[in-house]
XYZ file of C-alpha atoms in Angstrom:
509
model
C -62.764 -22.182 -14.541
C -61.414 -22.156 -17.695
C -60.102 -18.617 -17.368
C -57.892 -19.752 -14.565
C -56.823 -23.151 -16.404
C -55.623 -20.174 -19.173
C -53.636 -18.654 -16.528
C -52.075 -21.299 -14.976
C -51.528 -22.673 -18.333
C -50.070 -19.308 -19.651
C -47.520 -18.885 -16.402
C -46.273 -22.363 -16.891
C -45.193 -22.229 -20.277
C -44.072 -18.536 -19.307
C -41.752 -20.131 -16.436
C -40.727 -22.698 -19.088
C -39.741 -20.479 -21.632
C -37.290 -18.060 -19.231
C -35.694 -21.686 -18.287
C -34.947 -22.594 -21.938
C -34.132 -18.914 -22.330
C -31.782 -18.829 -19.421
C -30.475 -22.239 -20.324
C -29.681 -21.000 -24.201
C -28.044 -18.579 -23.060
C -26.423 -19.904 -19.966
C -25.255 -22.647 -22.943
C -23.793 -19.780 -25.363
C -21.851 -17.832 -22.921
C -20.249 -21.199 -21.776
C -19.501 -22.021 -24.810
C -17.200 -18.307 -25.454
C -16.114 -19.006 -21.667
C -14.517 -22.293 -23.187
C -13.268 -19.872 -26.197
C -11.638 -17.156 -24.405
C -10.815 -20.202 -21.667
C -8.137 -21.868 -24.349
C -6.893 -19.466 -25.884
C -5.509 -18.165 -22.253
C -4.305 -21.599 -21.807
C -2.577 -21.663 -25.205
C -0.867 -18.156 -24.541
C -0.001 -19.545 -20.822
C 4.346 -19.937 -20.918
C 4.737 -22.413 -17.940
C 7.684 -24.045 -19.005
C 10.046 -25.377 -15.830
C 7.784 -23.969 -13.434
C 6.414 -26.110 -10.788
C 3.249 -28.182 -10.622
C 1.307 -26.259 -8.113
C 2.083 -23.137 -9.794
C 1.394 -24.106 -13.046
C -2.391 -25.553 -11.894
C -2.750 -22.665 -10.538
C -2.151 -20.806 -13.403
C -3.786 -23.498 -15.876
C -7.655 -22.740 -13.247
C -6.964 -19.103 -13.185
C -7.688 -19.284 -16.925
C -10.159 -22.196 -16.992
C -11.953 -19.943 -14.803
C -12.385 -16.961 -16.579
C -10.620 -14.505 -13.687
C -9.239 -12.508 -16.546
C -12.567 -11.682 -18.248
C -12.746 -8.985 -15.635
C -9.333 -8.711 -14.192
C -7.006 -7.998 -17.245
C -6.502 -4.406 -18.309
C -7.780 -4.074 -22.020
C -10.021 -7.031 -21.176
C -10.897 -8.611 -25.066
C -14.722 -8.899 -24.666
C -16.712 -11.313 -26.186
C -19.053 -11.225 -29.023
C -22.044 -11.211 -27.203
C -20.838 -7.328 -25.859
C -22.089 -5.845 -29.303
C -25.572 -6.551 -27.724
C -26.853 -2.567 -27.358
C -26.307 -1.801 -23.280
C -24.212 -4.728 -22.365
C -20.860 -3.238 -23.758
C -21.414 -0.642 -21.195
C -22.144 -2.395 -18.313
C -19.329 -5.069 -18.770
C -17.234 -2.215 -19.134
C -18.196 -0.461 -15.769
C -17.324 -3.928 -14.005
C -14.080 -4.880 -16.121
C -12.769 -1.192 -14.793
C -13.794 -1.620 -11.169
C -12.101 -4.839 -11.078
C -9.065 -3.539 -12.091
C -9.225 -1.177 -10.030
C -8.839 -3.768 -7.252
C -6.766 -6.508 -8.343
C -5.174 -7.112 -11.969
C -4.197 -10.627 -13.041
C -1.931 -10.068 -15.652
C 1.158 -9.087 -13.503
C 0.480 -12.166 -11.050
C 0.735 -14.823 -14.617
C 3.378 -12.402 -15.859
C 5.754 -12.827 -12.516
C 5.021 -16.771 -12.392
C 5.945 -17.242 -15.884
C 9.354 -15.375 -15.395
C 10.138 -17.250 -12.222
C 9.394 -14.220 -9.627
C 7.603 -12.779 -6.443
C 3.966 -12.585 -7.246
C 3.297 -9.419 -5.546
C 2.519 -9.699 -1.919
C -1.047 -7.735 -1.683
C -1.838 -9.767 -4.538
C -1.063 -12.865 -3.007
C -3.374 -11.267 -0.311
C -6.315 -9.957 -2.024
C -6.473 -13.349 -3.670
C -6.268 -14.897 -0.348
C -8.976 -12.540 1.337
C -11.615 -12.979 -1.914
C -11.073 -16.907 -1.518
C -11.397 -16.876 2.268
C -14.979 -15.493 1.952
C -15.833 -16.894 -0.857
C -16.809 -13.603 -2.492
C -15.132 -14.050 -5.988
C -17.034 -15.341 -8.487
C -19.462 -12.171 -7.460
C -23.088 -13.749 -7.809
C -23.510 -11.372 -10.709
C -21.383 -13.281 -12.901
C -21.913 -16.548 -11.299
C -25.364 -16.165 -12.449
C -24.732 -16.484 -16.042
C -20.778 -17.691 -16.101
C -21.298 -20.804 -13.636
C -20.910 -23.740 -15.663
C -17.333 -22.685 -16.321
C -16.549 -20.241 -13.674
C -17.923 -21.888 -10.552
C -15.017 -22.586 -7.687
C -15.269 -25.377 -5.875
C -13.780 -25.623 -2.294
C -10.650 -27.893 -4.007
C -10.058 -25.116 -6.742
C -10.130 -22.614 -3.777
C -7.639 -24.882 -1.385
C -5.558 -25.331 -4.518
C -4.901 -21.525 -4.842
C -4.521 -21.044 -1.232
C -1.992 -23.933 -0.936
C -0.351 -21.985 -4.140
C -0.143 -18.948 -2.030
C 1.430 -20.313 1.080
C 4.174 -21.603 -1.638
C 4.508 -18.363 -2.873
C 4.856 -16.799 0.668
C 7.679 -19.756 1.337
C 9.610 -19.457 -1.552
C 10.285 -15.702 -1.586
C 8.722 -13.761 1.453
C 10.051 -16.273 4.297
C 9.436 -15.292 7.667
C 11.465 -16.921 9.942
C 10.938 -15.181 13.083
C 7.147 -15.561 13.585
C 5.363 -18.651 15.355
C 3.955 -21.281 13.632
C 0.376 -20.120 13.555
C 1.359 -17.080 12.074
C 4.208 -18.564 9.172
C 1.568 -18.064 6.630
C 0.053 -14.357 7.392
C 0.298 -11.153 4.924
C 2.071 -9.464 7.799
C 5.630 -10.135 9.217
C 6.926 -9.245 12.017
C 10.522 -6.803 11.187
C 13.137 -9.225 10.229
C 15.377 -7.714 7.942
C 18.227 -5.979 8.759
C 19.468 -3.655 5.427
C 22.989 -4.508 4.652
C 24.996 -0.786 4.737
C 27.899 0.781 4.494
C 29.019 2.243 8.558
C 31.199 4.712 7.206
C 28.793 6.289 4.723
C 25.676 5.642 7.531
C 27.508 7.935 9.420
C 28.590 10.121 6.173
C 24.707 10.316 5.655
C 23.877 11.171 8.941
C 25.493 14.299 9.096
C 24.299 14.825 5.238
C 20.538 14.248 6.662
C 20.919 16.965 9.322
C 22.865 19.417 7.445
C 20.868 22.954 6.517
C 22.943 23.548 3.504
C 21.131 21.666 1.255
C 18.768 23.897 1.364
C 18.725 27.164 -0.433
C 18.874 29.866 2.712
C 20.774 27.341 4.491
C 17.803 26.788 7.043
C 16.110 23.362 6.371
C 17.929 19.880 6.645
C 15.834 16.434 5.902
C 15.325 15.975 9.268
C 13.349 19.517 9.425
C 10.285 17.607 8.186
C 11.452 14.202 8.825
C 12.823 14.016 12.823
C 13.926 10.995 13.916
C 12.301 12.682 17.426
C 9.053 12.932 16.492
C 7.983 9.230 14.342
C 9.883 10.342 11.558
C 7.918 12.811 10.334
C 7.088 16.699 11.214
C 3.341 15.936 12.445
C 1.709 18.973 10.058
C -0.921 18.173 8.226
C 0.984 19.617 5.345
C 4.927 20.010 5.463
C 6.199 23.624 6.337
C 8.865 24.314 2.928
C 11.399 27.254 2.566
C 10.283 30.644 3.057
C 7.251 29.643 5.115
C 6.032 28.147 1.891
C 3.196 25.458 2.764
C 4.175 21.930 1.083
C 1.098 20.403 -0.401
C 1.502 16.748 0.854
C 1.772 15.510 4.599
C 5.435 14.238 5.311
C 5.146 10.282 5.297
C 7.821 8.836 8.049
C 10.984 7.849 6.817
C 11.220 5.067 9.851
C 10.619 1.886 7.892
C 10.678 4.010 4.496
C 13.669 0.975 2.938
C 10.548 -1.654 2.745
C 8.522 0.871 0.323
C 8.339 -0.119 -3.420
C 9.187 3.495 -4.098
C 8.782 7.041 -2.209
C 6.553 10.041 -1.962
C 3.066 9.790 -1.845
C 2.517 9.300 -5.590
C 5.889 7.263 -5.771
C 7.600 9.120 -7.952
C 11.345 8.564 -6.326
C 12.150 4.690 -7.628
C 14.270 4.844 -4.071
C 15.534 6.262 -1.227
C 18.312 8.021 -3.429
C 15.757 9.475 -5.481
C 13.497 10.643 -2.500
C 16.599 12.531 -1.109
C 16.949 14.846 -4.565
C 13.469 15.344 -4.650
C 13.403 17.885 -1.552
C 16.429 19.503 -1.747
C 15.524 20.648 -5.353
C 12.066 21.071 -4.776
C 11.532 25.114 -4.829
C 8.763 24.898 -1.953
C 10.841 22.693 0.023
C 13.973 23.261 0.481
C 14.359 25.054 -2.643
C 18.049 24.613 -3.819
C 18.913 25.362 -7.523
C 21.796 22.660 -8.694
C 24.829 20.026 -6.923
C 27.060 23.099 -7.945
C 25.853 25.828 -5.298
C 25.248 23.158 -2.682
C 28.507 21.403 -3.220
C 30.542 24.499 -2.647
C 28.857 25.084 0.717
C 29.940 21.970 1.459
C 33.380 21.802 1.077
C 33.985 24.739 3.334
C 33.547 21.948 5.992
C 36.835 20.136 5.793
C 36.040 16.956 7.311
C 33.241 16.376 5.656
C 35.253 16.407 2.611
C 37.897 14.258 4.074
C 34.463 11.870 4.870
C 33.628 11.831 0.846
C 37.086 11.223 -0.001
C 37.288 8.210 2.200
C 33.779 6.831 0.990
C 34.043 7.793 -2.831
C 36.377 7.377 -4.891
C 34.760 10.109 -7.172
C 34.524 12.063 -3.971
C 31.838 14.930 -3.054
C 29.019 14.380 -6.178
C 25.277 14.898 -5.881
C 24.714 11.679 -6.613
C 27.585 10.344 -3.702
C 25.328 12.889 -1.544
C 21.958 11.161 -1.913
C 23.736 7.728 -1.721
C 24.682 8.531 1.859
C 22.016 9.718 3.082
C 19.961 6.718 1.768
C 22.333 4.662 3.626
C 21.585 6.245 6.744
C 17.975 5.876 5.809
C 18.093 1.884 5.420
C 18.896 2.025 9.227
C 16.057 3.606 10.519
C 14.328 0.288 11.063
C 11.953 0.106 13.753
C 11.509 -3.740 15.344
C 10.044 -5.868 17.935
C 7.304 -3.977 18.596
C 4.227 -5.340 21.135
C 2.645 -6.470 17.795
C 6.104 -8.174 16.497
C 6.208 -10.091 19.751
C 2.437 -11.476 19.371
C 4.046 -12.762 16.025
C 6.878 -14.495 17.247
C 4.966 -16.078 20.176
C 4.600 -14.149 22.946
C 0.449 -14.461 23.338
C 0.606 -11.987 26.330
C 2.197 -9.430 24.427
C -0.815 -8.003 23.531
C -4.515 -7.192 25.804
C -7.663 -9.104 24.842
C -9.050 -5.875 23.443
C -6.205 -5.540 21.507
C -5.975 -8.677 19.743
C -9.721 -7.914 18.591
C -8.773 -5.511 17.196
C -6.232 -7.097 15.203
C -8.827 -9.647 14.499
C -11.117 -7.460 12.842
C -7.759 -5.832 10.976
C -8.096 -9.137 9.098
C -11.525 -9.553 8.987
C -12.395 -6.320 7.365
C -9.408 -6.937 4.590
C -6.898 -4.352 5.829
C -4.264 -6.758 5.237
C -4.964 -6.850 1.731
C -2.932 -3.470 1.173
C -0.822 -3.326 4.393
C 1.324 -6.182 3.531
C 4.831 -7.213 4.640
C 6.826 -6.285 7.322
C 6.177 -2.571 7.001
C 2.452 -3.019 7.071
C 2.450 -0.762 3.782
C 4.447 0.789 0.528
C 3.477 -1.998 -1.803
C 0.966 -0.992 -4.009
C -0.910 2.371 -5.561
C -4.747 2.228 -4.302
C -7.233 4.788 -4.998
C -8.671 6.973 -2.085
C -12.267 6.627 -2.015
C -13.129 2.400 -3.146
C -16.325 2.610 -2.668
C -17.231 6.451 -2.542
C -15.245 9.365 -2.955
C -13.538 10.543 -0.237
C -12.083 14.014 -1.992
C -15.849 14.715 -2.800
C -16.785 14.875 0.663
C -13.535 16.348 2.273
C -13.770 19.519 3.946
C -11.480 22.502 3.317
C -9.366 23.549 0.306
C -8.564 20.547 -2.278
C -4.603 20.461 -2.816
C -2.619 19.737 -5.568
C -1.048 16.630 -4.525
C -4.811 15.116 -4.038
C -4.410 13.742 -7.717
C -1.795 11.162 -5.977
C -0.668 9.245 -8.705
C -1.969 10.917 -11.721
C 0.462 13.486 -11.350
C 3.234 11.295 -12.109
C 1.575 9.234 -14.710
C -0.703 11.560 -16.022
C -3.317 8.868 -16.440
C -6.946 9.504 -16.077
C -7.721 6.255 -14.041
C -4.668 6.608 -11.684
C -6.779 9.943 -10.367
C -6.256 9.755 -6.125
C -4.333 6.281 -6.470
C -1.488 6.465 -3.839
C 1.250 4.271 -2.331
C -0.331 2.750 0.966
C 1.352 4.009 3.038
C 3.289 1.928 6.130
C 1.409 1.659 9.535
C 4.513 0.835 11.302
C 4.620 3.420 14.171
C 1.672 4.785 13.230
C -0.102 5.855 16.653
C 2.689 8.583 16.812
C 3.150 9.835 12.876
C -0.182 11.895 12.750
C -2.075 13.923 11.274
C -3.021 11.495 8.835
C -3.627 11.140 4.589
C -2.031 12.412 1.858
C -3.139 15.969 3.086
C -3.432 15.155 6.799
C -7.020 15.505 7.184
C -7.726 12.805 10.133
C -6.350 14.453 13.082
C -6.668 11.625 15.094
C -6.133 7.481 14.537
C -10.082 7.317 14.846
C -10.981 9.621 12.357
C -8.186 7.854 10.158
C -9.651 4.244 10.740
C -13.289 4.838 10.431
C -12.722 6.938 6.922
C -10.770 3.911 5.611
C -13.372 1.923 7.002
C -16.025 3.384 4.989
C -14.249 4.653 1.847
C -12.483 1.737 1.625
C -14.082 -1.254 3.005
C -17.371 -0.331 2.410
C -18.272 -1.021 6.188
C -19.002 1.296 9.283
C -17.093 0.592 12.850
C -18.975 0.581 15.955
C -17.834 2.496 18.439
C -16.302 -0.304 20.257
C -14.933 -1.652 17.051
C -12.902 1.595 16.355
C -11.611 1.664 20.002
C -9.889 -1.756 19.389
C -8.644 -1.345 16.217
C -6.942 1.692 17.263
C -6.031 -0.015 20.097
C -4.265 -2.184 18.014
C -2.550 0.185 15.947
C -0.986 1.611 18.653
C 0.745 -1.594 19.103
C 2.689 -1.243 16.351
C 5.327 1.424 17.521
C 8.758 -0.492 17.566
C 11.919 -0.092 18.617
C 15.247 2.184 17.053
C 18.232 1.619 18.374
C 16.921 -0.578 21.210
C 14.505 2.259 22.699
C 10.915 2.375 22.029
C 9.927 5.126 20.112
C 8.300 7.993 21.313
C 7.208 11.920 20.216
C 6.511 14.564 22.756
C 4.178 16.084 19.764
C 1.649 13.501 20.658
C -0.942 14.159 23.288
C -4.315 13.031 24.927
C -6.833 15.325 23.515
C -10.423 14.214 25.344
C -9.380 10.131 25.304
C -7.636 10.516 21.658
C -4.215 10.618 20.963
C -3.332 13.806 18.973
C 0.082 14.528 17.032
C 0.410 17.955 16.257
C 3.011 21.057 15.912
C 1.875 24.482 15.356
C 3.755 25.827 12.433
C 4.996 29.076 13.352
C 7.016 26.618 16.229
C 8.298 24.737 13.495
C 9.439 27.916 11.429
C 11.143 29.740 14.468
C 12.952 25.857 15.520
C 13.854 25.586 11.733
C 15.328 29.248 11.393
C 16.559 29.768 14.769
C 19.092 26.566 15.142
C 22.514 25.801 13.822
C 23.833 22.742 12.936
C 23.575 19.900 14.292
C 20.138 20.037 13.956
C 19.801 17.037 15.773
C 21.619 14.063 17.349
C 21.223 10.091 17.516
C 18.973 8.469 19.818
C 21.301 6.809 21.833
């Protein structure tokens, strides 16, 4: 009997000693939280900004989102414990590698756009109510805890955000306040250097054996884009990047894959000079090609006053580029209002597009060309890739040389998608399945039922719009056994690309 009053006796004060534990040290960490907490409020510039944006700044601090989500993160003095640097460092660099907070105080402070898929990450972790994660909660909730006002504060901050500078004036009421837009904008250009660029975009003599044109890997015919997995270059030289479209490429926060063109002007260099794509040496050579064609010189003169110039060159054809906007497609008309615009099956699928987080990268009216995101969230999807690894698999590092920027890439726009295949960086999904079930798992950290995956594709393949007032199609894109394949066989592409004469191709209409 007494044995078992020892025991009982023994547990209890055991029990009561983790509580005072876990309250001492509950109590010291709260204590740094309120620290770190004022200093961040004391280094907070919110001078003329507006109420709701400045409480929203003011919690964001209180809170402690930076202790995790700030680059460079100062940690706190209780890190020197042996082990705990470590693992606080492992979470400070995965949260970063998801959302960073300094460039959403740093834009309200100035008076700009918060970024939109930061606006909508935010949105997504305070929908579910999975930021604080219970691991931090656990020790950081006196001063960290969100209540349901703090969340509908932030929320009601966002939908300001999204009014003040990403209106969207088109879409029905239910849908004012979504991540996505339907197309809206219309890219203020220049008709007589549209057309200039045009003929620029089709011409083969920007490219060194006066063979390849931008529209040899980028046809307006066939979604923009050349549907290789990897782009055919000069010589029969294999590219090592799939050809993104260039329908809907204006929206994009920069170009290429790894977004190393600040703009369309930039992108257009970057081929022409490139010696496994179209392999030209200097404006010199090419500019002398050009002026054998008299009226195209009599077309620079009457556009520039500096006339025929490389940089005149790319201007053009990035002018012809900001028209290639694609509109009102089936999803675009769900947006406005039109409820029947889409099946049931379809809208489920666009249901669990939001529920699974997809709109937390594919943002805006492109759906896309936002942000850099790594490849491979939650496991690495170049690890378990089959076939050769290519070069431009290092996505972004290759352009900022940056260890952590390893496989980061611009999202890339899912306008049009069902009919831009192969997909990836190196085209490895053949099919929109295959492309929606990796990003699925590598990305969300979920797996799609079969009847899941049918409906979001289904739903994708709502989002082809219109050019020129004609629905786009591509004859490259077949039913393959109930998927939709978009494929060319390269040595077709290399006898069409060496076997025609200009124009290589014509408007739509």
């Amino acid at each position: 009997m007494n044995n078992k009053k020892y025991i009982k006796k023994a547990i209890v004060s055991a029990i009561a000693l983790g509580i005072v534990g876990y309250g001492a040290i509950v109590y010291t960490v709260h204590k740094e939280d309120v620290n770190l907490a004022n200093k961040r409020l004391d280094a907070l510039s919110l001078h003329n900004i507006d109420d709701l944006s400045a409480q929203a700044m003011r919690l964001l601090a209180e809170k402690g989102c930076a202790d995790c989500h700030t680059l460079n993160s100062p940690l706190p003095f209780y890190a020197k414990v042996p082990g705990v640097k470590q693992t606080m460092q492992a979470d400070i660099d995965k949260a970063n590698q998801s959302f960073e907070l300094a460039p959403v105080v740093k834009a309200v402070e100035q008076h700009q756009a918060v970024n939109q898929v930061a606006l909508a990450k935010l949105e997504f972790v305070l929908n579910n109510n999975s930021m604080p994660i219970p691991k931090y909660l656990a020790i950081h909730w006196p001063s960290a805890y969100l209540s349901s006002a703090d969340r509908q504060l932030l929320l009601d901050w966002i939908k300001h955000q999204r009014q003040q500078y990403y209106p969207n004036p088109t879409a029905a009421p239910q849908f004012k306040n979504l991540a996505i837009q339907p197309i809206h904008t219309v890219f203020k250009t220049d008709p007589a250097k549209v057309a200039l660029g045009l003929s620029l975009y089709n011409n083969i003599h920007l490219s060194a054996n006066n063979k390849y044109a931008c529209s040899s890997c980028h046809s307006i015919h066939t979604g923009g884009t050349d549907n290789l997995p990897t782009s055919l270059g000069i010589n029969n030289l294999d590219d090592p990047m799939n050809a993104p479209t260039v329908y809907d490429s204006a929206f994009n926060m920069s170009q290429f894959w790894n977004g190393r063109a600040a703009d369309l002007a930039a992108q257009a260099a970057g081929p022409i000079f490139n010696p496994v794509e179209m392999g030209s040496k200097n404006w010199g050579n090419i500019i002398a090609k050009l002026k054998q064609d008299p009226q195209l010189v009599k077309l620079f003169d009457a556009s520039y006053k500096d006339g025929m110039t490389g940089a005149n060159i790319t201007n053009a054809i990035a002018e012809y580029e900001k028209t290639l906007i694609t509109p009102n497609s089936r999803f675009d008309q769900y947006l406005e209002g039109n409820v029947s615009a889409l099946t049931p099956e379809e809208i489920e699928g666009f249901k669990l597009f939001l529920k699974t987080g997809c709109q937390t990268c594919h943002v805006g009216q492109s759906m896309g060309g936002q942000s850099y995101e790594k490849m491979g969230v939650y496991s690495s999807f170049f690890a378990n890739i089959k076939g050769k690894h290519l070069e431009g698999d290092q996505g972004r590092y290759l352009v900022t040389h940056n260890e952590k920027q390893m496989h980061y890439f611009k999202v890339p726009n899912l306008r049009n998608i069902a009919i831009t295949g192969p997909y990836f960086s190196g085209g490895r999904a053949a099919t929109l399945s295959e492309a929606v079930n990796a990003m699925a798992k590598y990305q969300c950290n979920t797996d799609f039922t079969p009847q899941e995956t049918k409906a979001m594709v289904a739903y994708l393949k709502t989002l082809t719009g219109e050019y020129q007032g004609k629905t786009l199609t591509n004859s490259n894109c077949h039913d393959v056994n109930g998927q939709q394949v978009c494929s060319s066989a390269k040595d077709q592409v290399w006898k069409q690309v060496t076997g025609r004469k200009l124009p290589t191709e014509m408007p739509l209409n």
